[in-house]
CSV table of C-alpha atoms in Angstrom, one decimal:
chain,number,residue,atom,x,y,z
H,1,UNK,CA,98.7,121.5,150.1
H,2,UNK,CA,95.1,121.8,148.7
H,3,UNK,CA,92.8,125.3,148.8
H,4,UNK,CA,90.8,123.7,151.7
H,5,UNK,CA,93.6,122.8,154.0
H,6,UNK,CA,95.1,125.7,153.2
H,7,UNK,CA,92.0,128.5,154.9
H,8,UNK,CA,92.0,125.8,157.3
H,9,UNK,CA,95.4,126.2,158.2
H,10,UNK,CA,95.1,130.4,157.6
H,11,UNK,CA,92.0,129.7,159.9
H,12,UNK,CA,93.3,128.0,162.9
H,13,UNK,CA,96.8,130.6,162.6
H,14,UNK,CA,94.5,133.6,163.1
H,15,UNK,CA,92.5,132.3,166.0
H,16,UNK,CA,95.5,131.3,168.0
H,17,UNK,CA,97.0,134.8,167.0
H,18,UNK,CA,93.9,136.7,168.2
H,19,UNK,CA,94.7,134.5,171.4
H,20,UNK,CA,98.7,136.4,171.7
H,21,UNK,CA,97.7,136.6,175.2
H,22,UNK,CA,96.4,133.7,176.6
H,23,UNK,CA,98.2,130.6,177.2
H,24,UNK,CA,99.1,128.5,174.7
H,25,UNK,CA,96.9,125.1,175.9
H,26,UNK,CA,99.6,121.9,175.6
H,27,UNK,CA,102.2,120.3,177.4
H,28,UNK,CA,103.0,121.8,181.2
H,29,UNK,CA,106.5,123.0,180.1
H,30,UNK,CA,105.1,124.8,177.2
H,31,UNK,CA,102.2,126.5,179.3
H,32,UNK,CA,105.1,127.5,182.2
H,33,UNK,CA,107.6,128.8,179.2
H,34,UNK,CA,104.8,131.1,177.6
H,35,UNK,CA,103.0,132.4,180.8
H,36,UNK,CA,106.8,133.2,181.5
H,37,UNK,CA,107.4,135.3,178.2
H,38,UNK,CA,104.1,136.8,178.4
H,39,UNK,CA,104.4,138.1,182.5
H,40,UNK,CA,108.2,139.8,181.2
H,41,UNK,CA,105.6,141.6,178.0
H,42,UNK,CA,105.4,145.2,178.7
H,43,UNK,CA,101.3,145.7,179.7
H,44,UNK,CA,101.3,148.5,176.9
H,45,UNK,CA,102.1,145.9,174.2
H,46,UNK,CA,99.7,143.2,176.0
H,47,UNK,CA,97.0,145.8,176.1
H,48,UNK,CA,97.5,147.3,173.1
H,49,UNK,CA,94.9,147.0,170.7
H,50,UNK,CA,95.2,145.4,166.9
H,51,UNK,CA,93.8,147.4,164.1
H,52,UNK,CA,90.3,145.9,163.2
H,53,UNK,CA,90.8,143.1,160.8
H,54,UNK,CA,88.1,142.0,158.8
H,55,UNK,CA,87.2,138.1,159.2
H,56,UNK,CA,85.2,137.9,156.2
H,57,UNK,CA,87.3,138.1,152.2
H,58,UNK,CA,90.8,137.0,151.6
H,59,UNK,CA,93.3,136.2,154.3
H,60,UNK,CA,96.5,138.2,154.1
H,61,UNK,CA,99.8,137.3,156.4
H,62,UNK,CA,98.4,139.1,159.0
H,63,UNK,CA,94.9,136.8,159.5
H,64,UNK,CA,97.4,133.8,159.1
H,65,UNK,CA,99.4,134.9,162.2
H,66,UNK,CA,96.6,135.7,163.7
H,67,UNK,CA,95.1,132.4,163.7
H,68,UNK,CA,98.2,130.5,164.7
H,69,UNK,CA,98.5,129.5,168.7
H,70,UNK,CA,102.2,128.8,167.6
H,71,UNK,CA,102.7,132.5,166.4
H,72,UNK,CA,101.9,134.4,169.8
H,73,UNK,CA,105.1,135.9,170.1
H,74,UNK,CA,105.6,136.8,166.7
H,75,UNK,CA,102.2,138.7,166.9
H,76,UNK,CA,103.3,140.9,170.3
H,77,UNK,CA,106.4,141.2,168.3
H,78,UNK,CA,104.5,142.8,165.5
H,79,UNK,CA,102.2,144.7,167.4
H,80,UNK,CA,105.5,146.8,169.2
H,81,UNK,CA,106.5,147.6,166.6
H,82,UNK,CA,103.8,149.2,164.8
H,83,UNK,CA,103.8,146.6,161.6
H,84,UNK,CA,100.0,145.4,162.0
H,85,UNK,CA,98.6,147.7,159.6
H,86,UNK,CA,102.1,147.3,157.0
H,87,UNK,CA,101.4,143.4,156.8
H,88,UNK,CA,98.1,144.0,155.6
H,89,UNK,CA,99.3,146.1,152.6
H,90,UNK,CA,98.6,144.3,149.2
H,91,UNK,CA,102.3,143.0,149.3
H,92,UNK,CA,103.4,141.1,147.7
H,93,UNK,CA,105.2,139.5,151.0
H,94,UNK,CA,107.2,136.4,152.3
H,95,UNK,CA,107.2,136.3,155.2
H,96,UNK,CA,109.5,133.5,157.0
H,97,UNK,CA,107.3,133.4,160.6
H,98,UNK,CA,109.0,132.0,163.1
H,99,UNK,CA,107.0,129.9,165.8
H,100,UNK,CA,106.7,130.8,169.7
H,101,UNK,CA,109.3,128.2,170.1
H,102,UNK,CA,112.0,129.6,167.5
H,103,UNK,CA,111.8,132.3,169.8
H,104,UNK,CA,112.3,130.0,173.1
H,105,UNK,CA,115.7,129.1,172.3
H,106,UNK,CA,116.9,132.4,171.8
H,107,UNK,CA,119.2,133.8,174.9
H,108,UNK,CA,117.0,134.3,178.2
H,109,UNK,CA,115.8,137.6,178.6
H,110,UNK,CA,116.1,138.6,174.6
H,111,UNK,CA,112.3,138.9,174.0
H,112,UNK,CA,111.5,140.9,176.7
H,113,UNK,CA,114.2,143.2,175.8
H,114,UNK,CA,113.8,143.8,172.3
H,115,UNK,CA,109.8,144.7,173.2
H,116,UNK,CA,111.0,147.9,175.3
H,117,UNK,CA,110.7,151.2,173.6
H,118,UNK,CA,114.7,151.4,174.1
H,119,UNK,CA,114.9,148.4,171.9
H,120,UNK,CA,112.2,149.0,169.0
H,121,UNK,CA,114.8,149.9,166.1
H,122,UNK,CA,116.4,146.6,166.8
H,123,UNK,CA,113.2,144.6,166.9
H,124,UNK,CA,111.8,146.5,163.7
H,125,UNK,CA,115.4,145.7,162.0
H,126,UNK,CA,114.9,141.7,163.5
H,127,UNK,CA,111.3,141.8,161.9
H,128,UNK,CA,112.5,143.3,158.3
H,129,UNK,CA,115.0,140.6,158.2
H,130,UNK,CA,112.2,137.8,158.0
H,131,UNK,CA,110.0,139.8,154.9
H,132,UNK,CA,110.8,139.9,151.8
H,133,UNK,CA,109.1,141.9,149.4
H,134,UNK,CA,107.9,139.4,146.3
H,135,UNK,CA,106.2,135.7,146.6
H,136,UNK,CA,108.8,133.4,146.8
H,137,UNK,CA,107.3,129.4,146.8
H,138,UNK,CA,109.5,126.8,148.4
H,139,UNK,CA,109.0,124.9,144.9
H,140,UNK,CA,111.1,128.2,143.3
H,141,UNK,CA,114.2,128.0,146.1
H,142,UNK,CA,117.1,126.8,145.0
H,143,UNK,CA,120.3,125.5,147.0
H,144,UNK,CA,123.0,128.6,147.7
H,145,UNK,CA,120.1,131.3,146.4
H,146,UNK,CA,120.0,134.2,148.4
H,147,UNK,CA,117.4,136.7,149.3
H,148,UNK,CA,116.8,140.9,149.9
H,149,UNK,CA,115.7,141.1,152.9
H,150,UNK,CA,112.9,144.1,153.9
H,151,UNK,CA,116.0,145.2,156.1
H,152,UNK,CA,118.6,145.5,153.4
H,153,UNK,CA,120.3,141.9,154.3
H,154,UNK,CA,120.6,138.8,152.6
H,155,UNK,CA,119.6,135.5,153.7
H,156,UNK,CA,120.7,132.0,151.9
H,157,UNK,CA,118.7,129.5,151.4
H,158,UNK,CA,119.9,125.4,151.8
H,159,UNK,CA,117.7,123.1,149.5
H,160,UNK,CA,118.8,119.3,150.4
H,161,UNK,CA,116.1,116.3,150.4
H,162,UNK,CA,113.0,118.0,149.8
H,163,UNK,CA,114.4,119.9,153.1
H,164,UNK,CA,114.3,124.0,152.5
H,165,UNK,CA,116.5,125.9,155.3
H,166,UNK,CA,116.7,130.0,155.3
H,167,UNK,CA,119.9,130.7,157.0
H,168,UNK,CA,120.0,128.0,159.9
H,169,UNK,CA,115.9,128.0,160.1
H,170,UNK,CA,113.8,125.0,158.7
H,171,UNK,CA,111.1,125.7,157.0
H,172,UNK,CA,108.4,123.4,158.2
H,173,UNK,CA,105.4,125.0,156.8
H,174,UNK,CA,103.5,127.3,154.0
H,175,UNK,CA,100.6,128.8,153.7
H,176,UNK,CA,99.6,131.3,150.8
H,177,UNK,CA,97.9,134.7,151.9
H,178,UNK,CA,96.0,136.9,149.5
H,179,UNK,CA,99.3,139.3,149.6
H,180,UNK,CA,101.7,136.3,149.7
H,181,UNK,CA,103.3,133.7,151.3
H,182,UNK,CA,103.9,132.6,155.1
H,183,UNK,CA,106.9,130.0,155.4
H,184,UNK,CA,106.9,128.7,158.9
H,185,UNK,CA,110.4,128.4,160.6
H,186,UNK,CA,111.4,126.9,163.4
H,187,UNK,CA,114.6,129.3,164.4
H,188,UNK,CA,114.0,133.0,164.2
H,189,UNK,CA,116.4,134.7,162.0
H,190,UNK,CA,119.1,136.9,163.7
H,191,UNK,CA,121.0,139.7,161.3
H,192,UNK,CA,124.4,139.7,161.3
């Protein structure tokens, strides 16, 4: 991916991130399955306000969420539990982002759950186990490597075909941040 397509790509992540609550714009089923997740969002998380984010310099994993209308729920997921302002840090950071529909085929009801205050510990341990601290490049996985995870856990990676997998998760995406690296995945990872 070149330098251009790439702040394009960080670009259009953080504008559909600043969006978290609007409707994603798309196919009817789509629309009905976010406005769904959203109305089950606790209005303290909806309302609550992100830390101000410069637009203007490098953009860190943070601005590339941000911009992405397919990271909505990864955002409100963030924004419970208070790691805004830790994703900004210098880093270094991978983080494996999963999109709003890696979160979609989780159980009914798990999203809504893991935003309530009751929940937080879990959703903070859930959000650890997709960082790891270092720059990891899809060119540098290997098949059967494993990673620390922010959370203390391990996951393996599958390289088969030019196809990279974390755990069960494809990843079908990166984009390099100035603290580093956002691997798009289209399951989220669950900790065992």
């Amino acid at each position: 991916m070149n330098d251009a397509h790439s702040k394009t790509t960080v670009l259009a992540l953080l504008v559909a991130l600043v969006a978290c609550d609007k409707e994603p714009s798309g196919g009817a089923t789509k629309a009905t399955s976010q406005t769904t997740a959203n109305a089950a969002v606790p209005s303290e998380i909806k309302e609550s306000p992100l830390p101000t984010i410069p637009t203007d310099g490098p953009k860190n994993v943070v601005h590339i969420a941000l911009g992405s209308k397919d990271h909505t729920t990864l955002v409100t997921a963030l924004k419970s539990a208070d790691y805004v302002d830790s994703l900004m840090n210098p880093g270094p950071f991978t983080v494996f982002a999963p999109t709003n529909g890696a979160f979609e085929k989780l159980p009914p009801g798990t999203v809504p759950s893991l935003l309530t205050t009751e929940k937080k510990a879990d959703l903070k341990n859930i959000l650890q186990y997709h960082v790891a601290v270092s720059v990891y490049a899809t060119k540098d996985f290997k098949d059967g490597q494993t990673l620390g995870m922010a959370n203390g856990a391990k996951v393996t990676l599958h390289v088969k075909d030019g196809k990279v997998m974390v755990n069960d998760a494809t990843i079908v995406a990166s984009i390099p941040a100035s603290n580093g690296i956002v691997h798009v995945i289209d399951s989220v990872l669950v900790p065992k």
